[in-house]
mmCIF file of C-alpha atoms in Angstrom:
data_model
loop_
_atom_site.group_PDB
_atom_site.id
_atom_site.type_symbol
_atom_site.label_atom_id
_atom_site.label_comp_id
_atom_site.label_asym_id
_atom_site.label_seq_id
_atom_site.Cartn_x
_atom_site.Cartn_y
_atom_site.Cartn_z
ATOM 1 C CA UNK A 14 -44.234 -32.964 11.614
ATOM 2 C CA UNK A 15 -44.648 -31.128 8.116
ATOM 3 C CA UNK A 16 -45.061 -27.983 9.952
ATOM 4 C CA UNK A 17 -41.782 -28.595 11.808
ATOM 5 C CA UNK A 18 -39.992 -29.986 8.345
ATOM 6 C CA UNK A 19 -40.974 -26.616 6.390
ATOM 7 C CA UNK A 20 -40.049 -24.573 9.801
ATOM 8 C CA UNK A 21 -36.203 -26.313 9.901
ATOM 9 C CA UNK A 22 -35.875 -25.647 6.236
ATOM 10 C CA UNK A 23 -36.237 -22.099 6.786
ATOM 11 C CA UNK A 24 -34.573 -21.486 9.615
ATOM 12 C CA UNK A 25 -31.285 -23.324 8.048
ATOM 13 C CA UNK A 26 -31.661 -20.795 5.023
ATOM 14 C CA UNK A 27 -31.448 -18.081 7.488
ATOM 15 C CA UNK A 28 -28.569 -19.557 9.768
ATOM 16 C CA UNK A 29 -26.378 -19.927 6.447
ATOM 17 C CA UNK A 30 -26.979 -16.944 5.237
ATOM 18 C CA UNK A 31 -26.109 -15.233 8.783
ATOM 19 C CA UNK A 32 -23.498 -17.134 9.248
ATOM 20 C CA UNK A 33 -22.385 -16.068 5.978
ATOM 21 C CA UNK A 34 -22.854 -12.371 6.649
ATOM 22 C CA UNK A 35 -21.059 -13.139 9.439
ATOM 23 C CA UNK A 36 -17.638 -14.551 8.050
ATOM 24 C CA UNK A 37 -18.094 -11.651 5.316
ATOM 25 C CA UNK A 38 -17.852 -9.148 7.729
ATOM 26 C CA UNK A 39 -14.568 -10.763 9.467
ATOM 27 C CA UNK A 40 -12.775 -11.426 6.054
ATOM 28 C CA UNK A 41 -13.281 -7.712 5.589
ATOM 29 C CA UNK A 42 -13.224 -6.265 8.855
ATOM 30 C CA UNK A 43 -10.099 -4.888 10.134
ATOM 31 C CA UNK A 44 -8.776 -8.037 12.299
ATOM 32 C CA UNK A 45 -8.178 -9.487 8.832
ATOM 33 C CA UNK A 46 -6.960 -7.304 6.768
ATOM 34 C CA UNK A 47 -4.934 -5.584 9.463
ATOM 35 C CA UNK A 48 -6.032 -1.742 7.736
ATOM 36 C CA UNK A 49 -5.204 0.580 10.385
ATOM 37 C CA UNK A 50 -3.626 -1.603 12.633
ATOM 38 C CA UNK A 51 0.221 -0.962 14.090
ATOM 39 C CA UNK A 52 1.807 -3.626 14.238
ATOM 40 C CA UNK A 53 5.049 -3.974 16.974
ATOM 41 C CA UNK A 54 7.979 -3.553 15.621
ATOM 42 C CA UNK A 55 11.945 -3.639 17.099
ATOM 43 C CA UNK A 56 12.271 0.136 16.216
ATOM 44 C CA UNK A 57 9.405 2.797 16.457
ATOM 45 C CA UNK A 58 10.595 4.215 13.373
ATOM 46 C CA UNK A 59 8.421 7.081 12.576
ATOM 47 C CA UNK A 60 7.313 7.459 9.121
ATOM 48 C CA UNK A 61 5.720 11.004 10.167
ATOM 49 C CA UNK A 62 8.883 12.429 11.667
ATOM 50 C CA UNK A 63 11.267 11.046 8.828
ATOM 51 C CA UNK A 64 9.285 11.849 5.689
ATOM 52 C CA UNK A 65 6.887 15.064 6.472
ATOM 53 C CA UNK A 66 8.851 16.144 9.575
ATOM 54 C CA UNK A 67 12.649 16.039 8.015
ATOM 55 C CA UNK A 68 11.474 15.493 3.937
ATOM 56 C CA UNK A 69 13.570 12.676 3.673
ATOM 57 C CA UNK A 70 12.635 11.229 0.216
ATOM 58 C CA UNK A 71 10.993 7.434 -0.395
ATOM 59 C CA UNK A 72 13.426 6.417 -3.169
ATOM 60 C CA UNK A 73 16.490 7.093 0.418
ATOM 61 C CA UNK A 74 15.349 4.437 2.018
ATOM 62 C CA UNK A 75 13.627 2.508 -0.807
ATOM 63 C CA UNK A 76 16.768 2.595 -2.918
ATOM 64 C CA UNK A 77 15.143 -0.284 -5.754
ATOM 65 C CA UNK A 78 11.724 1.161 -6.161
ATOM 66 C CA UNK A 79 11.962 2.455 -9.181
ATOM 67 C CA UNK A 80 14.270 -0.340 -11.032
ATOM 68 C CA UNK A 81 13.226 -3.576 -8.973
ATOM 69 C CA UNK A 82 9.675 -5.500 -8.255
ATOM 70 C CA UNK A 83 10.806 -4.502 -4.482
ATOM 71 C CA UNK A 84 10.922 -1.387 -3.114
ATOM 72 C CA UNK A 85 13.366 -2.823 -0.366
ATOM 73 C CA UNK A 86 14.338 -2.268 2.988
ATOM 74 C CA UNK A 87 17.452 0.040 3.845
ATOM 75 C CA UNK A 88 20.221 -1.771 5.329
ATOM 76 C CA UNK A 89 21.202 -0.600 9.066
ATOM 77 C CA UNK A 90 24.186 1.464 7.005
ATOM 78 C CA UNK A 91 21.805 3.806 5.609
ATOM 79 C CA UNK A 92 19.956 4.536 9.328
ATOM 80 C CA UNK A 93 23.479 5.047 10.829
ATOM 81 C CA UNK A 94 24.290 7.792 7.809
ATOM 82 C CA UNK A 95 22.716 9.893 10.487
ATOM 83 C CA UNK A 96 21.894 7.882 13.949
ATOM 84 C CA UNK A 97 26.257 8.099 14.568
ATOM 85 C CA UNK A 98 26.452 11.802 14.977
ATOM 86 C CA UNK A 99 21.941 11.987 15.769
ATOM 87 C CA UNK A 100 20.470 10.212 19.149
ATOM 88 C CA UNK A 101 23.740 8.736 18.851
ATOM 89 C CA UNK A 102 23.161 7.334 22.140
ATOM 90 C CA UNK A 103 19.464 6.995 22.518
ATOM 91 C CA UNK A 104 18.178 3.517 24.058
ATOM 92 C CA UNK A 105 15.215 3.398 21.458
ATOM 93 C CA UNK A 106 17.858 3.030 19.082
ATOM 94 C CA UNK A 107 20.214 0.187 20.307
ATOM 95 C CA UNK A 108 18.545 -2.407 18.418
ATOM 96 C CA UNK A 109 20.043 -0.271 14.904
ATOM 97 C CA UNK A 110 23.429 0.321 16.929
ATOM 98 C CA UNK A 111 23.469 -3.731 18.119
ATOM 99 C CA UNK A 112 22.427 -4.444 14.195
ATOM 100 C CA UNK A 113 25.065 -2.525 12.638
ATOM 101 C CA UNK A 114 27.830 -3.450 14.676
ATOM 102 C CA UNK A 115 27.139 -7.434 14.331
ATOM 103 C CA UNK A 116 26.104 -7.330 10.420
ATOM 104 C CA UNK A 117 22.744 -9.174 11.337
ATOM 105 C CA UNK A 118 19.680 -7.598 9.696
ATOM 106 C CA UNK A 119 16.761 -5.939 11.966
ATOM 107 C CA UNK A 120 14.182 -8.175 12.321
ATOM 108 C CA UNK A 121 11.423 -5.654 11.191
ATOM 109 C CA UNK A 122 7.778 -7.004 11.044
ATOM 110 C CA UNK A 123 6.447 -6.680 7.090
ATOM 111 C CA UNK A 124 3.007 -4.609 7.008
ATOM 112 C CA UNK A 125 2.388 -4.940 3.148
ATOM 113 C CA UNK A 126 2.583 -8.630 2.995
ATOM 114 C CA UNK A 127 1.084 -10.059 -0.473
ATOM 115 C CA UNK A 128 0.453 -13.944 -0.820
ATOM 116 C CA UNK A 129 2.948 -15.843 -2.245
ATOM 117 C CA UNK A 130 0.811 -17.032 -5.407
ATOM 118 C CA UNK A 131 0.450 -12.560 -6.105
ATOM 119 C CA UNK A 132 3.460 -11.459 -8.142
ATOM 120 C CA UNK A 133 3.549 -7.086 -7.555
ATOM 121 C CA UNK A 134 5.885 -5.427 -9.420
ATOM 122 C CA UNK A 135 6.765 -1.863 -7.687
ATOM 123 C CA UNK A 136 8.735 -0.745 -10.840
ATOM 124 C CA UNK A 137 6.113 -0.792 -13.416
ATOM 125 C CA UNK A 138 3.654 0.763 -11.484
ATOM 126 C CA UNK A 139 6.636 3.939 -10.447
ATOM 127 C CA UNK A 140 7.378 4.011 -14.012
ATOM 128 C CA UNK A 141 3.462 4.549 -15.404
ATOM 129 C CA UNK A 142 2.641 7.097 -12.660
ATOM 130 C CA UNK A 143 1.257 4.990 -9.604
ATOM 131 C CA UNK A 144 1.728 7.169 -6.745
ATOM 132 C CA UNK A 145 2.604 5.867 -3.800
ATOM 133 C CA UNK A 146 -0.184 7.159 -1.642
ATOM 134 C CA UNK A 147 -2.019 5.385 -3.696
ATOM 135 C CA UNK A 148 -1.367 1.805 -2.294
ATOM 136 C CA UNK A 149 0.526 2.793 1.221
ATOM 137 C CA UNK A 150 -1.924 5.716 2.315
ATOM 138 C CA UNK A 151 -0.362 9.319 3.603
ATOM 139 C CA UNK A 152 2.799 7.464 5.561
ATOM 140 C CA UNK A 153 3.919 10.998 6.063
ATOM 141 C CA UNK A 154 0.793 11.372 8.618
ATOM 142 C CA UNK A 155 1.728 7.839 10.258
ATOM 143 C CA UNK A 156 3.916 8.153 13.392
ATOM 144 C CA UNK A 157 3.840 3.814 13.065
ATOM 145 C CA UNK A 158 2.981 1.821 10.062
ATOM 146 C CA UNK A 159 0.205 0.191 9.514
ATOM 147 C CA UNK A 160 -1.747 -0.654 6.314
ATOM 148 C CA UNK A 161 -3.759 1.852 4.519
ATOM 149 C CA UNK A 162 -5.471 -0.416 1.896
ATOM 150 C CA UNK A 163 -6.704 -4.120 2.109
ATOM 151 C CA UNK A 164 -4.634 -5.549 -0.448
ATOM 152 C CA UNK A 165 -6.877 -8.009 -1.740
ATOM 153 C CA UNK A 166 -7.525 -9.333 -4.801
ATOM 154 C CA UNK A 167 -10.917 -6.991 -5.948
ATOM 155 C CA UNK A 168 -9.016 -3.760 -4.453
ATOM 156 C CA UNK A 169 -6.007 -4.354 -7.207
ATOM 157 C CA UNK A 170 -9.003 -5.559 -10.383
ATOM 158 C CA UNK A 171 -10.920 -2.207 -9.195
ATOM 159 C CA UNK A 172 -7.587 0.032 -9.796
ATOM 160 C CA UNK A 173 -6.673 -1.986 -12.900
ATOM 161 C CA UNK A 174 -10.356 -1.453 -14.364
ATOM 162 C CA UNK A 175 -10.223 2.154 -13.654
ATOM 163 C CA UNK A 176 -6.687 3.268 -12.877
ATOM 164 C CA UNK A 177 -7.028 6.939 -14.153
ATOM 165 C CA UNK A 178 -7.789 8.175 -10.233
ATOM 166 C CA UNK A 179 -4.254 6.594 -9.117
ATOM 167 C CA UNK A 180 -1.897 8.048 -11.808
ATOM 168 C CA UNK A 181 -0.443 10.932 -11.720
ATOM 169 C CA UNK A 182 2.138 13.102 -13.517
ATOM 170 C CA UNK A 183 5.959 11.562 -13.096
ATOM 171 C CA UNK A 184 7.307 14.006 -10.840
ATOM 172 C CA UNK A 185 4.615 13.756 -7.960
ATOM 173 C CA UNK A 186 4.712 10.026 -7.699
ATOM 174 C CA UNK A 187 6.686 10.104 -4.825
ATOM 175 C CA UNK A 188 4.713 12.710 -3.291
ATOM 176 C CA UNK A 189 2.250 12.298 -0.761
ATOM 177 C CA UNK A 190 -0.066 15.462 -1.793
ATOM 178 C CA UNK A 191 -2.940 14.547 -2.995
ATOM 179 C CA UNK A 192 -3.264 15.878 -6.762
ATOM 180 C CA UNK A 193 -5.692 18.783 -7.677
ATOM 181 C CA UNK A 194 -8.696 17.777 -9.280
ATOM 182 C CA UNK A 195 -8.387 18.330 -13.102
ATOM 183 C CA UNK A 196 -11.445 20.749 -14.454
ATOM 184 C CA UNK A 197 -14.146 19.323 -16.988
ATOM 185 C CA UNK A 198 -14.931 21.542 -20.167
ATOM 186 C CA UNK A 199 -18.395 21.607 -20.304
ATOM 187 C CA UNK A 200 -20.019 19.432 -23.704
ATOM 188 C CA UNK A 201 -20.347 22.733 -25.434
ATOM 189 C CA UNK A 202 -16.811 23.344 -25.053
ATOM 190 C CA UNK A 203 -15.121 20.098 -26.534
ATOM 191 C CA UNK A 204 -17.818 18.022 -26.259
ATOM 192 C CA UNK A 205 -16.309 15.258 -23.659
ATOM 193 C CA UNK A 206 -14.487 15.560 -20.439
ATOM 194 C CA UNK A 207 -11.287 16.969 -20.433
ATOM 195 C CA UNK A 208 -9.239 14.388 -18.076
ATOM 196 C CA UNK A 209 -5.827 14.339 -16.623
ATOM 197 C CA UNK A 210 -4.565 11.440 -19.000
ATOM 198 C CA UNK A 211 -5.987 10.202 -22.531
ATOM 199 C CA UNK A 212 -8.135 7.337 -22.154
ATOM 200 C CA UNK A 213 -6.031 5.998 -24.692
ATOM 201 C CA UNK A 214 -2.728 5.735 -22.655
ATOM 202 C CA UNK A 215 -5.143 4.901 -19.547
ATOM 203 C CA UNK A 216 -6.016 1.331 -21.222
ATOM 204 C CA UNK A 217 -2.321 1.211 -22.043
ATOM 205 C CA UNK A 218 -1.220 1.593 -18.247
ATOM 206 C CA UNK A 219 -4.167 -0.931 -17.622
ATOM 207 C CA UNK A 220 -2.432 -3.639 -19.574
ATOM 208 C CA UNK A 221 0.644 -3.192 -18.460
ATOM 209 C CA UNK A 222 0.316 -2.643 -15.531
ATOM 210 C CA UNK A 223 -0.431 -6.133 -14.315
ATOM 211 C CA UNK A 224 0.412 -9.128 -11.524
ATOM 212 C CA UNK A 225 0.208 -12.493 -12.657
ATOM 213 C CA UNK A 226 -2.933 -13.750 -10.572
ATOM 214 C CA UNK A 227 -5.164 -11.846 -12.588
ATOM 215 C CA UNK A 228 -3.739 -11.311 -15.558
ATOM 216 C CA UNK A 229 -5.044 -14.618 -18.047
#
């Protein structure tokens, strides 16, 4: 019976840590987080075709990115700026005609959906240099949506520990290029790496650059 006491102990220490290992994995894996996945939506609006295709510009759509904690959602007025005289009569695009004649918002599906207790502020971040490639992925390669980045809690600490790899000069934050990387002087030269931003303004960004779940 001893033998058979010790033997249970063990094997419970290995079922909870499997089993732990196991919900692990599923909190990260992508049914979870829902990187990569497309979700349905009324209108296949194509990200790909709009923005790399046509070089329509984020801040057209996104009208309050740079001024507002929301980057918004472009009322059916600003879709029909074009859709009346383009596809003017396309059936993938009755649900924007049906929507602008009653008034009544589309009902589009939200991909970057943060908790309620996670206060993001889309302004601040603009406004010190956060690309946004940085957080929604090249959405000029996505034909659908879907979610580049996990959006939990550890991915925003990591980026607010070390945000120098995210920020980038003023007038490429809207663009979805990824940035050259900046050379290094060697130690004879200066001594200490030459990088893109002074690490002085870098723990500057860092601090102000915050949400309220993690900021104490």
């Amino acid at each position: 019976m001893n033998t058979i006491a010790r033997a249970s102990i063990f094997g419970a220490v290995f079922i909870l840590a499997g089993a732990g290992g196991i919900i692990w994995t599923l909190l990260r894996s992508s049914y979870a987080t829902q990187v990569g996945v497309v979700r349905p939506q009324p209108v296949e609006f194509s990200h790909e075709h709009h923005v790399s295709g046509l070089g329509i510009d984020c801040r057209y759509c996104h009208t309050s990115v740079e001024s507002s904690p929301f980057a918004g959602i472009p009322p059916t007025a600003t879709c029909m700026t074009c859709h009346s005289q383009i596809w003017a009569d396309s059936p993938k695009l009755e649900v924007v005609r049906a929507s602008f004649r009653s008034g009544e918002s589309i009902p589009w599906t939200r991909v970057h959906d943060l908790p309620d207790f996670a206060y993001f502020d889309h302004s601040i971040h603009v406004a010190k240099g956060v690309g946004c490639v940085s957080c929604h992925g090249r959405v000029d390669e996505m034909p659908l949506m879907w979610r580049a980045k996990t959006l939990h809690m550890q991915w925003c600490i990591e980026c607010h520990r070390n945000p120098e790899p995210n920020i980038r000069p003023r007038d490429k934050v809207f663009s979805m290029e990824p940035l050259p990387s900046a050379p290094e002087k060697t130690d004879a030269e200066s001594g200490v790496s030459n990088v893109a931003i002074d690490l002085m303004q870098v723990h500057q960004i860092a601090s102000e650059t915050h949400c309220s779940v993690c900021h104490h």
